[in-house]
Coordinates of C-alpha atoms and ligand atoms in Angstrom, one line a residue:
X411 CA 379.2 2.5 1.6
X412 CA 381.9 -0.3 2.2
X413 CA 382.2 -2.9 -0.3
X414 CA 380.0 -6.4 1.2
X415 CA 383.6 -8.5 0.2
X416 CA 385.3 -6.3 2.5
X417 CA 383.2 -6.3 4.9
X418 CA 382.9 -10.3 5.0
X419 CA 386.8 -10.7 5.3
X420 CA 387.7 -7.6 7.8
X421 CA 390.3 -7.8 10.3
X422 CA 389.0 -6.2 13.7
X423 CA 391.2 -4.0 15.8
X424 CA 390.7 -2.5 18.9
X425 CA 392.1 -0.2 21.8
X426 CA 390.5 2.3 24.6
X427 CA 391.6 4.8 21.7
X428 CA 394.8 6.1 19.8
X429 CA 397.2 3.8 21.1
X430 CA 396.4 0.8 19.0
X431 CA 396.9 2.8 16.3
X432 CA 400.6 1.9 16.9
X433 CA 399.8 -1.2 16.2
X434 CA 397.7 -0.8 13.4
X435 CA 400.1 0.7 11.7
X436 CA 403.0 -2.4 12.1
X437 CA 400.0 -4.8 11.1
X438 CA 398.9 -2.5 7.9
X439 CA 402.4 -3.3 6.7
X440 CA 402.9 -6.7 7.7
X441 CA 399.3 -7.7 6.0
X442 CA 398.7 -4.8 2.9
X443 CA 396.6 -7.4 1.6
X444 CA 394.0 -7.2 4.4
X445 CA 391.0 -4.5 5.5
X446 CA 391.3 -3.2 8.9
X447 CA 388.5 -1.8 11.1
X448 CA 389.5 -0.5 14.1
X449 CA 387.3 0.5 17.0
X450 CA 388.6 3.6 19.3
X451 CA 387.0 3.5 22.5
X452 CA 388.2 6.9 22.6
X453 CA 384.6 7.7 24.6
X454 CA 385.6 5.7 27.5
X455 CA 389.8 6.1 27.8
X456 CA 391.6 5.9 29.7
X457 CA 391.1 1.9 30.4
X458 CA 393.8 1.5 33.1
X459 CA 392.3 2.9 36.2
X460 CA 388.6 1.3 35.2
X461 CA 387.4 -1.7 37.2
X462 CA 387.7 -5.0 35.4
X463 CA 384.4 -5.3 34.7
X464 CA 383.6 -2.5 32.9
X465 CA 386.8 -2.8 30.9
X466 CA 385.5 -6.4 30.3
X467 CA 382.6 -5.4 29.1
X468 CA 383.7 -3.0 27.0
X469 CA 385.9 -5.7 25.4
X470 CA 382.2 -7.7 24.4
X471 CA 380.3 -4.7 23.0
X472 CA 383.5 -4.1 20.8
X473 CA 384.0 -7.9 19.7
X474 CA 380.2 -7.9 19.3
X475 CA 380.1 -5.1 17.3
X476 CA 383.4 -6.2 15.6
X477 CA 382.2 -10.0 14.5
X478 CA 378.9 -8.7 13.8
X479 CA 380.2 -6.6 10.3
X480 CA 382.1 -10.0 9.7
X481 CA 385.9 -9.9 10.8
X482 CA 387.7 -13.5 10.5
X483 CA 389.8 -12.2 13.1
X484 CA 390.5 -9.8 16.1
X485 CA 393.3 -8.0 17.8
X486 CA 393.2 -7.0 20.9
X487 CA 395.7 -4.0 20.5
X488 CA 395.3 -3.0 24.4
X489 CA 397.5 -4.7 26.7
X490 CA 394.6 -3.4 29.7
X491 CA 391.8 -5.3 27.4
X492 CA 393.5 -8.3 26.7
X493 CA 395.2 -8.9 30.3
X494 CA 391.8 -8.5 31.7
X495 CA 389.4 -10.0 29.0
X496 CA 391.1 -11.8 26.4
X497 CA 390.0 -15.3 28.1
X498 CA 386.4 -14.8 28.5
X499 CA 386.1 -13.4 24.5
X500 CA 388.3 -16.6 23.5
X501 CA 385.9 -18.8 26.1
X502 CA 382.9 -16.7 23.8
X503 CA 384.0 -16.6 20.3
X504 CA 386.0 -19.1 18.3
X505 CA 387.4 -16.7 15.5
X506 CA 391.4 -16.0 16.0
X507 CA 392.0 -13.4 19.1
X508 CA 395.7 -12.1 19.1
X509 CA 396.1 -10.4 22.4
X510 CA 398.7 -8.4 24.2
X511 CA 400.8 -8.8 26.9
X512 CA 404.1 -7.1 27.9
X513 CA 407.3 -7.9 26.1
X514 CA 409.1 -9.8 29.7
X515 CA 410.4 -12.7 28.2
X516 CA 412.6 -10.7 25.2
X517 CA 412.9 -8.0 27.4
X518 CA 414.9 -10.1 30.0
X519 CA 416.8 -11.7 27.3
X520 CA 418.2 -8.5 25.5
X521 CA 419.2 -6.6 29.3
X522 CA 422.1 -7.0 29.7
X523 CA 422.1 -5.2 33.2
X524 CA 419.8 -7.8 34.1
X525 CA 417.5 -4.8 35.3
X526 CA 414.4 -4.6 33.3
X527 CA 411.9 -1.7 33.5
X528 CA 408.4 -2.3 32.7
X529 CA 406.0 1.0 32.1
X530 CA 402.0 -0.1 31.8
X531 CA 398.5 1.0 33.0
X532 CA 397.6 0.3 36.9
X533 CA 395.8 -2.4 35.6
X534 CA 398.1 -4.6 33.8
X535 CA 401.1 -3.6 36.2
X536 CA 398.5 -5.9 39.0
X537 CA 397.6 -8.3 36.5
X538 CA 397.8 -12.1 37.7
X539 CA 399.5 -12.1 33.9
X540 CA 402.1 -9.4 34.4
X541 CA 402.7 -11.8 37.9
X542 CA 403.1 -14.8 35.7
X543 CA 405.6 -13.4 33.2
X544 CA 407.8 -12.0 36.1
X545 CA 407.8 -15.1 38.1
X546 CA 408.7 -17.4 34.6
X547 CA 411.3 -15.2 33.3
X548 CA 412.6 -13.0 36.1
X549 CA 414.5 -15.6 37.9
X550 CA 417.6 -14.1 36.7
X551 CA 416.8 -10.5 36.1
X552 CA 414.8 -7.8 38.4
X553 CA 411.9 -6.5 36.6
X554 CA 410.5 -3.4 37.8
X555 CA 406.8 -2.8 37.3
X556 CA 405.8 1.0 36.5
X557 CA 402.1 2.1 36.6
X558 CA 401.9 5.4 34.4
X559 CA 399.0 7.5 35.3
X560 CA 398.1 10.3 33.1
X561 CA 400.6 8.9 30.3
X562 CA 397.9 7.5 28.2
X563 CA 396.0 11.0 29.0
X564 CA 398.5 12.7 26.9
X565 CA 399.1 10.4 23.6
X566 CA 395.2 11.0 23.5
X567 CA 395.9 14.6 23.4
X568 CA 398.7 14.6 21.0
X569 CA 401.1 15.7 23.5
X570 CA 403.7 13.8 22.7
X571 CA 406.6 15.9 23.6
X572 CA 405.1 18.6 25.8
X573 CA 406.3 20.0 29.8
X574 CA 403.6 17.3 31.2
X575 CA 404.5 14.6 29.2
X576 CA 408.4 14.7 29.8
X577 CA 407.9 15.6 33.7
X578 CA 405.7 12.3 34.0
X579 CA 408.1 10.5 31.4
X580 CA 410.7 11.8 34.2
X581 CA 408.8 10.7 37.4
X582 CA 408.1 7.3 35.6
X583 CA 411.3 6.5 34.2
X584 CA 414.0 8.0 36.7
X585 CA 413.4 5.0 39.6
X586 CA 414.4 2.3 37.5
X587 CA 417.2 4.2 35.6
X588 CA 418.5 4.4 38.6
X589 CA 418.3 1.3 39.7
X590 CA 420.1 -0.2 36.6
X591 CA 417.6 -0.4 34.1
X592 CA 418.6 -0.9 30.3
X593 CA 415.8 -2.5 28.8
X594 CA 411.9 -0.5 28.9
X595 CA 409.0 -2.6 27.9
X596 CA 406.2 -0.5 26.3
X597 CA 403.5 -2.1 28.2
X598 CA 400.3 0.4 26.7
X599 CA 400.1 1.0 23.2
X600 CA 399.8 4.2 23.4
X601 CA 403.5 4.5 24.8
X602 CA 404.7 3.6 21.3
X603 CA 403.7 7.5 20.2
X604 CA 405.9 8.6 23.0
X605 CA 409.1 6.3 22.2
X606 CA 411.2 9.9 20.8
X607 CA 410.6 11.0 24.4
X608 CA 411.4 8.3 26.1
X609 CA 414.7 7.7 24.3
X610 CA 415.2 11.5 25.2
X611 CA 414.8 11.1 29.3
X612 CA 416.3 7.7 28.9
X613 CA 419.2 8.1 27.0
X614 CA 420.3 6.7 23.8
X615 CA 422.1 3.6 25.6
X616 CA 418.8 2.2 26.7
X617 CA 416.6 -0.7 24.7
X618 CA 413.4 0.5 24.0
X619 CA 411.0 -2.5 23.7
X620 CA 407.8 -1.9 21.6
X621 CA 406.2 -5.5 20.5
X622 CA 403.7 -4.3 18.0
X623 CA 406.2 -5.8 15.0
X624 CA 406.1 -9.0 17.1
X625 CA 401.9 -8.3 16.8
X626 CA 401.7 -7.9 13.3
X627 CA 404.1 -11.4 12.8
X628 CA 401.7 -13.4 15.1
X629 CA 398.6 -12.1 13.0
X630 CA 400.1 -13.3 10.1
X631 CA 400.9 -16.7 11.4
X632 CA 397.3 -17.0 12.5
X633 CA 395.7 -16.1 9.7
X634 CA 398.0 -18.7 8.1
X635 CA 397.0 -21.5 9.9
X636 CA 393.2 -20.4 10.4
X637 CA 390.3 -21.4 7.7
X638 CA 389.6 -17.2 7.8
X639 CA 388.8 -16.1 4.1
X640 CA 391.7 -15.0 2.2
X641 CA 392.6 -11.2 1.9
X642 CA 390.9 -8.8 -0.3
X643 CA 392.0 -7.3 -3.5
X644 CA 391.0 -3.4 -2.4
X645 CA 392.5 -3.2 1.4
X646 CA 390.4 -0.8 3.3
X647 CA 391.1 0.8 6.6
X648 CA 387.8 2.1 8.4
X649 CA 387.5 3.2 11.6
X650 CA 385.0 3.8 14.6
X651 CA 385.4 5.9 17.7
X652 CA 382.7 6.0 20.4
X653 CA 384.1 9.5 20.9
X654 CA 383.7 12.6 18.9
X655 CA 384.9 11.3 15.2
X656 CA 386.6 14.4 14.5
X657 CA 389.0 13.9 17.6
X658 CA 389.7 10.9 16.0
X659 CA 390.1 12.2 12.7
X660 CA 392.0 15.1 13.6
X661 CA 394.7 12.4 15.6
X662 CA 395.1 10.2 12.1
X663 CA 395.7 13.3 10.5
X664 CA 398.3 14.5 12.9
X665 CA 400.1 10.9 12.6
X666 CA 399.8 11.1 9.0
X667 CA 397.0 8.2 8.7
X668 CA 395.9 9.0 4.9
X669 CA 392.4 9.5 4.3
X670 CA 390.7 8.1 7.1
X671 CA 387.0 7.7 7.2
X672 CA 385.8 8.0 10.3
X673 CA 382.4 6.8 11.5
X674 CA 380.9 7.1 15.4
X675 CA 380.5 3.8 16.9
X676 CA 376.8 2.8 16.9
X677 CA 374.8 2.6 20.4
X678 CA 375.2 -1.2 20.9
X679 CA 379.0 -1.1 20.9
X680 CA 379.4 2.2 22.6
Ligands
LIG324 N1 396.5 1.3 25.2 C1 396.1 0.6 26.4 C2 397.1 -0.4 26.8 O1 397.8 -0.9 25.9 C3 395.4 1.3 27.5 C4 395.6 2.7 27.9 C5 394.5 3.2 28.7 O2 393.4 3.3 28.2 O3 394.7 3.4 29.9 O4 397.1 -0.8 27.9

C-alpha cells in the first residue's frame, strides 16, 4: 500500500516503455527528495511508427491516470509523446508538463564540423517541431535528421550491444559520419541505453548528445517556481507498465533499478 502523502505529492513520468527510464534515472538524482511514478506503455511500444492520434491518446489515458493518484507534476520522458501531444495536455491540464524535444540548439553550438546528426523515431524526425528547431538554429550548421526503425525494438529487448543492434547502429549512423558529422543528438530516450554502442560505431572523437541531465535541471526549476507541494521525506519510486510487469521488472533489474515494485497499469490508462 503506498503511503496517502506520497501519493498526494508524486511526480508522474512517462514513456512508450524502458526508455524513459533514462531519464528517470538523471531526475531520481537531480530530485532524491521526490516520489516518482512512472508509467511504461510498454503494451503499446514502439510509439514512433503509430499515427498521432493514437499516440495522443495514449498521452491522455497516461496523464489521466497520472493526475488522478495526485502528481503535482509530469514529465513527458518521450520525445514521440511530447512532439506530438505535449500542447493539447498543457491546453487540458494546468499542473507543470516538462516535455522533450531534441537537443538542436546545443547540439549545433558544441559541432564544431558544423554537421550535426540527429537519430529519432519516424515520428519526431517529421515533426513540425523537429522543422522548427532546424530552421531556428541550423542556419549555420547542416543537421541531418535520422529515423531509426527497430532501434527502440531492441533497448526494449535489452539488446543493447547485440549483431542487430550494431548493424542498425551501423546503417543509422554511417550516412552522416560520412557526411561530416561530429555531434549525435539522442532524439528517443531509449537511445540513451545504447550510447556505449554508439560511441563504439561512432568513434570516440564524436559528441554524444543525451539531454536527460538538461530534463532533470528544468524539473527542478519548475517545481521551484510552481505552488506544487514540497517533496516528501520517504522518496518512493513506483512503477506501472500496461505490459507484462515482469518484463518490466526483469528490465529494472537488468539496469540495476533497486527494488522495483511493479504494478500492471489499470484498464482506464491502458
Ligand atoms: N522513447 C521514445 C522517444 O523518446 C519513443 C520510442 C518509441 O516508442 O518508438 O521518442
Amino acid at each position: 500500500m503506498l503511503n496517502p502523502a506520497a501519493i498526494a505529492s508524486l511526480i508522474g513520468v512517462y514513456d512508450s516503455g524502458v526508455g524513459g527510464l533514462s531519464v528517470l534515472r538523471a531526475l531520481k538524482a537531480k530530485l532524491p527528495g521526490e516520489s516518482f511514478t512512472y508509467v511504461a506503455d510498454c503494451g503499446h511500444a514502439p510509439y514512433g511508427d503509430r499515427s498521432a492520434s493514437f499516440v495522443e491518446s495514449r498521452a491522455h489515458d497516461i496523464a489521466s491516470f497520472l493526475t488522478g493518484l495526485g502528481a503535482k507534476a509530469l514529465v513527458i520522458a518521450c520525445n514521440t509523446a511530447s512532439v506530438v501531444a505535449v500542447q493539447s495536455l498543457r491546453e487540458r491540464y494546468t499542473l507543470p508538463i516538462v516535455a522533450m524535444e531534441p537537443a538542436i540548439k546545443p547540439a549545433t553550438q558544441l559541432s564544431r564540423s558544423k554537421v550535426v546528426l540527429v537519430l529519432a523515431t519516424s515520428n519526431t524526425i517529421r515533426s513540425p517541431s523537429v522543422a522548427r528547431l532546424c530552421s531556428t538554429y541550423g542556419a549555420d550548421t547542416r543537421v541531418i535528421l535520422q529515423a531509426c526503425p527497430g532501434l527502440a525494438d531492441q533497448v526494449e529487448r535489452g539488446r543493447f550491444h547485440d549483431d542487430v543492434t550494431l548493424q542498425l547502429l551501423e546503417a543509422y549512423l554511417r550516412p552522416g559520419l560520412d557526411a561530416g558529422a561530429d555531434t549525435i543528438v539522442l532524439g528517443c530516450t531509449h537511445y540513451a541505453f545504447l550510447v556505449d554502442a554508439i560511441a563504439k560505431v561512432a568513434g570516440e572523437a564524436v559528441t554524444i548528445v543525451e539531454p536527460s541531465e538538461a530534463i532533470a535541471s528544468q524539473l527542478s526549476r519548475v517545481l521551484s517556481a510552481s505552488t506544487a507541494l514540497p517533496h516528501n521525506t520517504a522518496a518512493t519510486t513506483t512503477f506501472y507498465t500496461s505490459g507484462p510487469p515482469r518484463e518490466l521488472a526483469a528490465f529494472l533489474d537488468f539496469i540495476g533499478e533497486p527494488s522495483a515494485q511493479v504494478h500492471a497499469l489499470p484498464a482506464s490508462g491502458s
